[in-house]
Coordinates of C-alpha atoms and ligand atoms in Angstrom, one line a residue:
M1419 CA 82.5 11.9 103.2
R1420 CA 83.2 9.0 105.5
I1421 CA 86.8 8.3 104.9
Y1422 CA 89.0 5.2 106.5
D1423 CA 92.7 4.4 106.8
V1424 CA 91.3 0.6 105.2
L1425 CA 88.2 0.3 103.7
I1426 CA 87.6 -3.3 102.7
V1427 CA 85.5 -4.3 100.4
G1428 CA 83.7 -7.6 101.3
G1429 CA 82.7 -9.4 104.5
G1430 CA 83.4 -13.5 103.6
H1431 CA 86.6 -14.8 104.8
G1432 CA 89.2 -12.9 103.4
G1433 CA 87.8 -9.7 104.9
A1434 CA 87.6 -10.7 108.3
A1435 CA 91.0 -12.2 108.3
A1436 CA 92.2 -8.8 106.7
A1437 CA 90.7 -6.5 109.9
M1438 CA 91.2 -9.3 112.5
A1439 CA 94.8 -9.1 111.5
L1440 CA 95.2 -5.7 110.9
R1441 CA 94.7 -5.5 115.1
Q1442 CA 95.9 -8.0 115.9
K1443 CA 98.9 -6.1 114.8
G1444 CA 97.9 -3.6 116.8
F1445 CA 97.1 -1.4 113.6
E1446 CA 95.2 1.5 115.4
G1447 CA 93.6 3.3 112.7
S1448 CA 90.1 3.6 111.7
V1449 CA 88.6 0.1 109.5
A1450 CA 85.1 -0.7 108.0
I1451 CA 84.0 -3.7 106.0
V1452 CA 81.6 -3.3 103.3
T1453 CA 79.8 -6.1 102.4
D1454 CA 76.7 -6.3 99.7
E1455 CA 75.2 -9.6 102.9
P1456 CA 73.1 -9.3 105.5
S1457 CA 74.9 -10.7 108.0
P1458 CA 78.5 -10.8 109.2
P1459 CA 80.7 -12.5 108.9
Y1460 CA 80.5 -15.6 108.8
E1461 CA 81.8 -19.3 107.3
R1462 CA 81.0 -20.3 104.3
P1463 CA 82.3 -23.6 103.9
P1464 CA 79.5 -25.6 106.4
L1465 CA 76.9 -24.1 104.1
S1466 CA 77.1 -27.5 101.7
K1467 CA 78.1 -29.4 104.8
E1468 CA 76.5 -28.9 108.1
Y1469 CA 74.4 -25.8 107.7
L1470 CA 72.7 -27.3 104.9
A1471 CA 72.6 -30.5 106.9
Q1472 CA 71.2 -28.4 109.9
E1473 CA 73.3 -30.2 112.5
K1474 CA 74.7 -26.3 112.8
S1475 CA 73.1 -23.4 113.6
F1476 CA 74.2 -20.0 112.2
D1477 CA 75.6 -18.0 115.2
R1478 CA 77.4 -21.7 115.1
I1479 CA 79.2 -20.5 112.0
L1480 CA 80.3 -16.7 112.7
I1481 CA 83.6 -16.2 112.0
R1482 CA 83.5 -13.9 115.6
P1483 CA 80.9 -13.0 118.2
E1484 CA 78.9 -10.2 116.8
T1485 CA 79.8 -8.4 119.3
Y1486 CA 83.9 -9.1 118.5
W1487 CA 83.6 -6.4 116.1
D1488 CA 82.5 -3.6 117.5
D1489 CA 85.0 -4.3 120.2
R1490 CA 87.7 -4.2 118.0
K1491 CA 86.9 -1.0 116.5
V1492 CA 86.2 -2.5 112.9
E1493 CA 83.0 -0.7 111.4
L1494 CA 80.6 -2.7 109.7
L1495 CA 78.8 -1.5 106.4
L1496 CA 76.3 -4.6 105.8
G1497 CA 74.0 -5.0 102.9
E1498 CA 76.3 -2.4 100.8
R1499 CA 77.0 -3.7 97.4
V1500 CA 80.8 -1.0 96.1
I1501 CA 79.8 -0.8 92.7
A1502 CA 83.0 2.0 91.7
V1503 CA 86.4 2.6 92.7
D1504 CA 87.9 5.6 92.1
P1505 CA 92.1 5.1 92.9
A1506 CA 93.1 8.7 92.0
R1507 CA 90.8 9.7 94.8
R1508 CA 90.8 6.8 96.5
Q1509 CA 87.4 6.6 97.2
V1510 CA 85.2 3.9 96.1
Q1511 CA 81.1 4.4 95.2
L1512 CA 78.2 2.2 96.9
R1513 CA 75.3 1.5 95.1
S1514 CA 73.0 3.6 97.7
Q1515 CA 75.6 6.3 95.7
E1516 CA 76.8 7.3 98.9
K1517 CA 80.9 7.7 98.9
L1518 CA 83.2 6.3 100.7
G1519 CA 86.8 7.1 101.1
Y1520 CA 90.1 5.1 102.1
G1521 CA 94.1 5.5 103.0
S1522 CA 94.2 1.8 101.6
L1523 CA 91.7 -0.6 100.0
I1524 CA 91.4 -4.3 100.5
W1525 CA 89.3 -5.9 97.8
S1526 CA 87.8 -9.7 99.1
A1527 CA 85.0 -9.5 96.9
G1528 CA 85.1 -13.6 96.0
G1529 CA 82.9 -15.4 93.2
A1530 CA 79.7 -15.3 92.0
P1531 CA 78.3 -18.5 90.9
R1532 CA 78.1 -19.1 88.0
R1533 CA 74.6 -19.9 86.3
L1534 CA 73.7 -21.9 83.3
A1535 CA 73.3 -20.5 80.2
C1536 CA 70.5 -22.8 79.0
S1537 CA 66.7 -22.3 79.0
G1538 CA 65.1 -22.7 82.3
H1539 CA 68.6 -21.3 84.6
D1540 CA 66.9 -18.7 86.5
L1541 CA 63.1 -20.8 87.0
P1542 CA 62.2 -21.2 90.9
G1543 CA 64.0 -24.4 92.3
V1544 CA 66.7 -23.8 90.9
H1545 CA 70.4 -22.7 93.2
S1546 CA 73.4 -21.7 93.6
V1547 CA 75.0 -22.3 96.9
R1548 CA 77.6 -19.9 97.4
N1549 CA 75.6 -17.6 100.9
R1550 CA 73.5 -18.0 103.4
E1551 CA 70.4 -17.0 101.7
D1552 CA 70.8 -19.8 99.1
V1553 CA 71.1 -21.9 101.6
D1554 CA 67.9 -20.7 103.3
R1555 CA 66.1 -21.2 100.4
M1556 CA 67.4 -24.0 100.0
M1557 CA 66.7 -25.0 102.6
A1558 CA 62.8 -23.6 103.0
E1559 CA 62.2 -26.2 99.8
L1560 CA 63.6 -28.9 101.0
P1561 CA 60.5 -31.0 102.6
D1562 CA 58.6 -30.7 99.0
V1563 CA 61.0 -32.0 97.7
E1564 CA 61.4 -35.5 96.1
S1565 CA 64.3 -35.4 94.0
V1566 CA 67.1 -32.9 93.5
V1567 CA 69.6 -32.9 90.5
V1568 CA 73.0 -31.6 91.3
I1569 CA 74.6 -30.2 88.0
G1570 CA 78.1 -30.1 88.0
G1571 CA 80.4 -32.4 90.1
G1572 CA 82.7 -30.9 91.9
Y1573 CA 83.5 -30.2 95.8
I1574 CA 80.2 -27.5 96.8
G1575 CA 78.3 -30.2 93.7
L1576 CA 78.9 -33.7 95.5
E1577 CA 78.9 -32.6 99.1
A1578 CA 75.6 -31.2 99.0
A1579 CA 74.2 -34.4 97.1
A1580 CA 75.9 -35.8 100.3
V1581 CA 73.5 -34.0 102.4
L1582 CA 70.9 -34.7 100.1
R1583 CA 71.1 -38.6 100.3
K1584 CA 71.2 -38.0 104.0
F1585 CA 67.6 -36.2 104.2
G1586 CA 66.4 -39.4 101.7
K1587 CA 65.7 -37.6 98.8
K1588 CA 66.7 -38.8 95.4
V1589 CA 70.1 -37.1 94.1
A1590 CA 71.5 -37.6 90.6
V1591 CA 75.0 -35.9 90.0
L1592 CA 75.8 -35.0 86.6
E1593 CA 79.1 -34.1 85.3
A1594 CA 80.4 -33.1 81.8
L1595 CA 83.5 -34.0 81.4
D1596 CA 84.3 -38.0 82.1
R1597 CA 84.9 -37.7 86.5
V1598 CA 83.7 -36.4 89.1
L1599 CA 86.3 -33.5 90.3
A1600 CA 88.2 -33.6 87.3
R1601 CA 89.6 -30.0 87.7
V1602 CA 90.9 -30.4 91.0
A1603 CA 91.7 -34.4 92.0
G1604 CA 93.5 -37.3 89.7
E1605 CA 92.0 -39.9 88.8
P1606 CA 92.2 -42.4 91.3
L1607 CA 90.5 -40.1 93.5
S1608 CA 87.7 -39.0 91.3
R1609 CA 86.8 -42.5 91.0
F1610 CA 86.9 -43.2 94.6
Y1611 CA 84.1 -40.6 94.6
E1612 CA 82.2 -41.3 92.2
A1613 CA 82.2 -44.8 93.6
E1614 CA 81.4 -43.6 97.1
H1615 CA 78.5 -41.8 95.9
R1616 CA 77.0 -44.8 93.5
T1617 CA 76.9 -46.9 97.2
H1618 CA 74.6 -44.2 98.5
G1619 CA 72.2 -44.3 96.0
V1620 CA 73.5 -41.4 93.8
D1621 CA 72.9 -41.8 90.0
V1622 CA 76.4 -40.5 89.3
R1623 CA 76.1 -39.4 85.2
L1624 CA 79.3 -38.4 83.6
G1625 CA 80.1 -36.8 80.4
V1626 CA 77.0 -35.8 79.8
A1627 CA 75.2 -31.9 79.1
V1628 CA 72.1 -30.1 80.1
D1629 CA 70.0 -29.2 77.1
C1630 CA 67.7 -26.9 79.8
I1631 CA 65.9 -27.0 83.5
L1632 CA 62.2 -28.0 82.4
E1633 CA 59.7 -26.2 84.1
K1634 CA 55.7 -26.6 85.5
E1635 CA 54.0 -24.4 87.0
G1636 CA 56.3 -21.6 87.1
R1637 CA 59.4 -24.0 88.6
A1638 CA 62.2 -26.1 87.8
S1639 CA 60.7 -29.5 87.4
G1640 CA 63.5 -31.4 85.8
V1641 CA 66.2 -30.6 83.3
R1642 CA 66.2 -32.2 80.1
L1643 CA 69.5 -33.5 79.1
A1644 CA 71.0 -32.9 75.3
D1645 CA 70.3 -36.3 74.4
G1646 CA 66.9 -35.9 74.9
E1647 CA 66.8 -37.8 78.5
E1648 CA 64.6 -36.1 81.0
L1649 CA 65.4 -36.3 84.6
P1650 CA 62.4 -35.7 87.5
A1651 CA 63.2 -33.1 89.8
Q1652 CA 61.4 -30.5 92.2
M1653 CA 65.0 -29.0 93.1
V1654 CA 68.3 -28.5 90.5
V1655 CA 71.6 -27.3 92.3
V1656 CA 74.0 -25.4 90.4
G1657 CA 78.3 -26.1 91.5
I1658 CA 79.5 -25.2 88.6
G1659 CA 82.6 -22.7 89.7
V1660 CA 82.3 -18.9 90.1
T1661 CA 83.2 -16.1 88.3
P1662 CA 85.5 -13.6 90.6
S1663 CA 83.9 -10.6 91.3
V1664 CA 86.4 -7.8 90.1
A1665 CA 84.7 -5.8 87.9
P1666 CA 85.3 -2.9 89.7
L1667 CA 88.9 -2.8 89.7
L1668 CA 89.1 -4.1 85.9
D1669 CA 87.1 -0.8 85.2
A1670 CA 89.2 1.7 87.8
G1671 CA 92.1 0.0 85.6
A1672 CA 93.4 -2.5 87.3
A1673 CA 95.7 -5.5 85.6
G1674 CA 94.1 -8.7 85.8
G1675 CA 91.2 -10.8 83.7
N1676 CA 90.7 -14.2 85.1
G1677 CA 90.2 -12.5 89.4
V1678 CA 92.7 -8.3 89.5
A1679 CA 96.6 -9.5 89.6
V1680 CA 98.2 -9.5 92.7
D1681 CA 102.4 -9.5 93.6
G1682 CA 103.2 -11.3 96.3
Q1683 CA 102.4 -8.7 98.8
C1684 CA 98.5 -9.1 97.4
R1685 CA 99.0 -5.1 95.6
T1686 CA 96.7 -4.8 92.7
S1687 CA 98.6 -2.7 90.0
L1688 CA 96.1 0.0 91.3
P1689 CA 98.5 2.4 93.6
H1690 CA 96.9 1.7 97.7
V1691 CA 94.6 -1.2 96.7
Y1692 CA 95.1 -4.8 97.8
A1693 CA 93.1 -8.2 96.2
I1694 CA 92.5 -11.3 98.2
G1695 CA 90.9 -14.6 98.3
D1696 CA 88.9 -15.2 95.4
C1697 CA 89.5 -12.7 93.4
A1698 CA 93.1 -12.8 93.4
L1699 CA 94.9 -14.1 90.8
H1700 CA 98.6 -14.4 91.7
R1701 CA 102.0 -16.0 90.9
N1702 CA 101.8 -19.0 93.0
A1703 CA 105.0 -20.6 94.0
F1704 CA 103.3 -24.6 94.7
A1705 CA 102.1 -23.8 91.2
V1706 CA 105.3 -23.4 89.1
G1707 CA 105.0 -20.2 89.5
A1708 CA 101.5 -20.2 86.9
E1709 CA 99.3 -17.4 87.6
I1710 CA 96.6 -18.7 90.0
R1711 CA 93.5 -18.1 91.9
L1712 CA 92.9 -20.3 94.6
E1713 CA 89.3 -20.6 95.9
S1714 CA 89.9 -22.2 99.9
V1715 CA 89.5 -20.5 103.5
Q1716 CA 94.1 -20.7 104.0
N1717 CA 94.5 -18.5 101.0
A1718 CA 91.7 -16.0 101.6
V1719 CA 92.9 -15.6 105.5
D1720 CA 96.7 -16.0 104.6
Q1721 CA 96.8 -13.4 102.2
A1722 CA 94.9 -11.4 104.3
A1723 CA 98.1 -11.5 106.6
V1724 CA 100.3 -10.3 103.8
A1725 CA 97.7 -7.8 102.9
A1726 CA 97.6 -6.3 106.3
Q1727 CA 101.5 -6.3 106.9
A1728 CA 101.6 -5.4 104.0
I1729 CA 99.6 -2.0 104.5
L1730 CA 101.6 -1.6 107.9
G1731 CA 104.7 -1.3 106.1
G1732 CA 106.3 -5.2 106.1
T1733 CA 107.8 -6.3 103.7
E1734 CA 106.6 -10.5 103.9
V1735 CA 106.0 -12.1 100.5
Y1736 CA 102.9 -14.7 100.0
R1737 CA 104.3 -18.2 100.0
A1738 CA 101.8 -20.4 102.0
V1739 CA 100.8 -24.1 101.2
P1740 CA 97.7 -24.3 99.8
W1741 CA 95.4 -26.6 101.6
F1742 CA 91.9 -27.7 101.5
W1743 CA 89.4 -29.8 103.0
S1744 CA 86.0 -31.7 102.4
N1745 CA 83.6 -33.6 103.7
Q1746 CA 81.6 -36.2 102.5
Y1747 CA 79.4 -38.9 103.9
D1748 CA 82.0 -40.0 106.8
L1749 CA 84.9 -39.3 104.2
K1750 CA 86.9 -36.5 105.5
L1751 CA 89.2 -35.3 102.7
Q1752 CA 92.4 -33.4 103.4
T1753 CA 94.5 -31.7 100.7
V1754 CA 97.8 -30.2 100.5
G1755 CA 99.6 -28.6 98.1
F1756 CA 98.8 -27.9 93.8
S1757 CA 98.5 -30.5 91.7
L1758 CA 99.0 -28.5 88.7
G1759 CA 101.5 -30.3 86.2
Y1760 CA 101.7 -33.5 87.8
D1761 CA 103.6 -36.2 86.1
D1762 CA 102.9 -39.4 88.2
V1763 CA 100.5 -40.6 91.5
V1764 CA 100.6 -42.9 93.6
V1765 CA 98.4 -44.2 95.9
R1766 CA 99.1 -45.5 99.3
G1767 CA 96.9 -47.9 101.5
Q1768 CA 93.7 -49.5 99.9
P1769 CA 90.8 -46.9 98.7
Q1770 CA 88.2 -50.2 100.2
D1771 CA 89.5 -49.7 103.1
R1772 CA 88.3 -46.0 103.2
A1773 CA 91.4 -44.1 103.8
F1774 CA 94.2 -43.4 101.7
T1775 CA 96.2 -40.9 100.3
V1776 CA 97.4 -40.3 96.7
V1777 CA 100.4 -38.3 96.4
Y1778 CA 101.0 -36.1 93.5
L1779 CA 104.9 -36.2 91.9
R1780 CA 106.7 -33.5 89.3
Q1781 CA 109.7 -34.8 88.4
G1782 CA 110.4 -36.6 91.1
R1783 CA 109.6 -34.3 93.5
V1784 CA 106.2 -34.2 95.8
I1785 CA 104.1 -31.0 94.9
A1786 CA 100.7 -33.1 96.2
L1787 CA 98.7 -34.7 98.6
D1788 CA 95.2 -36.0 99.1
C1789 CA 94.2 -37.5 101.9
V1790 CA 90.9 -39.7 102.6
N1791 CA 90.4 -40.5 106.2
S1792 CA 94.3 -40.1 106.4
T1793 CA 95.4 -36.9 108.5
K1794 CA 98.2 -38.4 109.9
D1795 CA 100.0 -38.1 106.3
Y1796 CA 98.2 -34.8 105.6
V1797 CA 99.9 -34.0 108.8
Q1798 CA 103.5 -35.5 107.9
G1799 CA 102.9 -34.7 104.3
K1800 CA 103.2 -30.8 104.3
A1801 CA 106.7 -30.9 104.8
L1802 CA 107.3 -33.0 102.5
V1803 CA 105.3 -30.8 99.9
L1804 CA 107.2 -27.4 101.4
A1805 CA 110.3 -28.5 100.5
G1806 CA 109.6 -30.4 97.4
M1807 CA 110.8 -33.3 98.5
R1808 CA 112.3 -36.2 96.2
I1809 CA 111.0 -39.2 97.8
S1810 CA 110.7 -42.9 95.2
A1811 CA 107.0 -43.6 94.1
D1812 CA 107.9 -47.7 95.8
Q1813 CA 108.8 -45.6 99.2
L1814 CA 105.0 -43.3 98.6
A1815 CA 103.3 -46.1 98.2
D1816 CA 104.4 -48.2 101.1
A1817 CA 102.1 -47.1 103.7
S1818 CA 103.3 -49.4 106.6
R1819 CA 106.3 -46.5 106.4
P1820 CA 104.8 -42.9 108.2
L1821 CA 106.1 -40.2 106.4
K1822 CA 108.3 -38.4 108.4
E1823 CA 110.3 -41.8 108.4
L1824 CA 110.4 -41.1 104.5
A1825 CA 110.9 -37.3 104.7
A1826 CA 113.6 -37.6 107.1
E1827 CA 115.9 -39.9 104.8
A1828 CA 114.9 -37.6 101.6
A1829 CA 117.4 -35.7 100.5
S1830 CA 116.1 -31.7 100.6
P1831 CA 116.2 -30.0 96.9
A1832 CA 119.3 -28.2 97.6
D1833 CA 121.2 -32.2 97.7
G1834 CA 119.1 -32.4 95.1
Ligands
LIG1063 C1 79.1 -24.1 99.7 C2 81.2 -23.9 99.6 C3 81.9 -24.5 100.4 C4 83.0 -24.6 100.2 N1 83.8 -25.5 101.2 C5 85.8 -25.3 101.0 C6 85.8 -25.6 102.3 O1 86.4 -26.9 102.1 N2 87.5 -25.8 102.3 C7 87.9 -24.8 101.6 O2 89.5 -24.1 102.3 N3 87.0 -23.6 101.3 C8 86.0 -24.3 100.7 N4 84.9 -23.1 100.6 C9 85.7 -21.8 99.7 C10 85.6 -20.8 100.6 O3 84.7 -20.3 101.3 C11 86.5 -19.5 100.1 O4 88.0 -19.8 99.5 C12 86.3 -18.4 101.1 O5 85.1 -17.8 101.3 C13 86.2 -17.0 100.5 O6 86.8 -15.8 101.0 P1 87.1 -14.2 100.1 O7 87.5 -13.8 101.5 O8 87.5 -14.3 99.3 O9 85.4 -14.3 100.0 P2 84.0 -14.9 100.5 O10 84.4 -15.8 101.1 O11 83.1 -15.0 99.2 O12 84.0 -12.9 100.9 C14 83.2 -12.3 99.6 C15 82.4 -11.4 100.4 O13 82.4 -10.3 99.6 C16 80.9 -9.9 99.5 N5 80.8 -8.8 98.1 C17 80.8 -9.4 96.8 N6 80.8 -8.0 95.7 C18 81.0 -7.2 96.2 C19 80.6 -6.0 96.5 N7 80.8 -5.2 95.2 N8 80.8 -5.0 97.8 C20 80.2 -5.2 98.3 N9 80.5 -6.4 98.7 C21 80.9 -7.7 97.8 C22 80.4 -11.0 99.5 O14 78.7 -11.5 98.8 C23 81.0 -12.3 99.6 O15 79.7 -11.9 101.1 C24 83.7 -23.1 100.2 C25 82.8 -22.2 99.3 C26 81.4 -22.4 99.5 C27 80.4 -21.2 98.4

């Protein structure tokens, strides 16, 4: 049986970053990444952006060139899926039945796209956007596609819609709630993106329920809504969130539910087992200490560094300000902080200028910013979120005053 000092499950952003952090911190033991994808670690965000738009080739979205992993003595076990964990023996079992031993295990298996439950959900022509193969399949079909229905008005669905419009496809976006981005952003941002997509010719439908995926000659041919309306489409893209891939850990007795529970050093309740990234359920200082999972590159990379440090005996605790980005059309959205539980929203600048910032406050303190084509606010706003500064809504709304000027004047939490 092969035994590794550190075995990493999942070769996505978290897994790659964990191996890189171990080597950067001088760890000389054996390290392997076992991942069920056939490719070396690559960046996931371009899948719904530049890669789908065919502006970046696969080589350009690799996290590191292929030779990097050999050079750093990180073994890549590609196309192998872990199906069980035995924490007492410190072993994992692969689908191929092989067992691998570990000193420490870092679980960074991300999540699997949620599927529709209705009939037709698994027809050819129905796609998720989670990995390279999903997008390659979409790209192969696109030349024969005129109309696309995107189910889910979250970031991934909207990004895909923007790219598909660029290709000249007829696009409808179906959202069950009464606004797009409802789970992640405040109303002003949702309304702005809804209007942008409509301006670009997307048929945005809000508050709609899907009855089924229609079929013709063994392929998806459209979507029937609960009210009976039928939207013809040769392609259906489903972006309705992910389910964390943690079953082997929970089956082995790890605490958790919607993810695997970790402490401030990314330790699970199983000895020598850490979890990071999309699947790690952690108490987040920027979310009023709520137990959450964050689905962002920043979180995966920062938690990877914390887990690597913990394995090396460090005491560093995860306390990174969450940040995220999304590109749609010529709009660059940069988000910092976590808007959970906001009680006030301020808009800096004019949405019609296509450069503005939405600031979220809780009990008078700045907790998050959504910056649209407004990198300066994003860069300067980070300090406000980090310190939880008290700044009045009137001051924040004055876009002529840079945030760093307001920050300099503001009282710190210690004073306030
Ligand atoms: C289309 C798309 C666009 C995105 N855009 C952005 C963005 O703009 N900005 C941003 O910050 N974030 C974005 N994200 C989110 C970001 O990519 C994720 O938060 C990040 O990839 C999480 O890293 P991870 O290591 O936790 O999981 P992943 O990167 O998902 O890696 C998990 C890996 O583990 C593998 N795996 C799963 N189960 C097993 C198993 N049992 N055995 C072996 N291998 C397994 C998976 O196949 C996968 O390769 C986007 C995600 C997607 C899908």
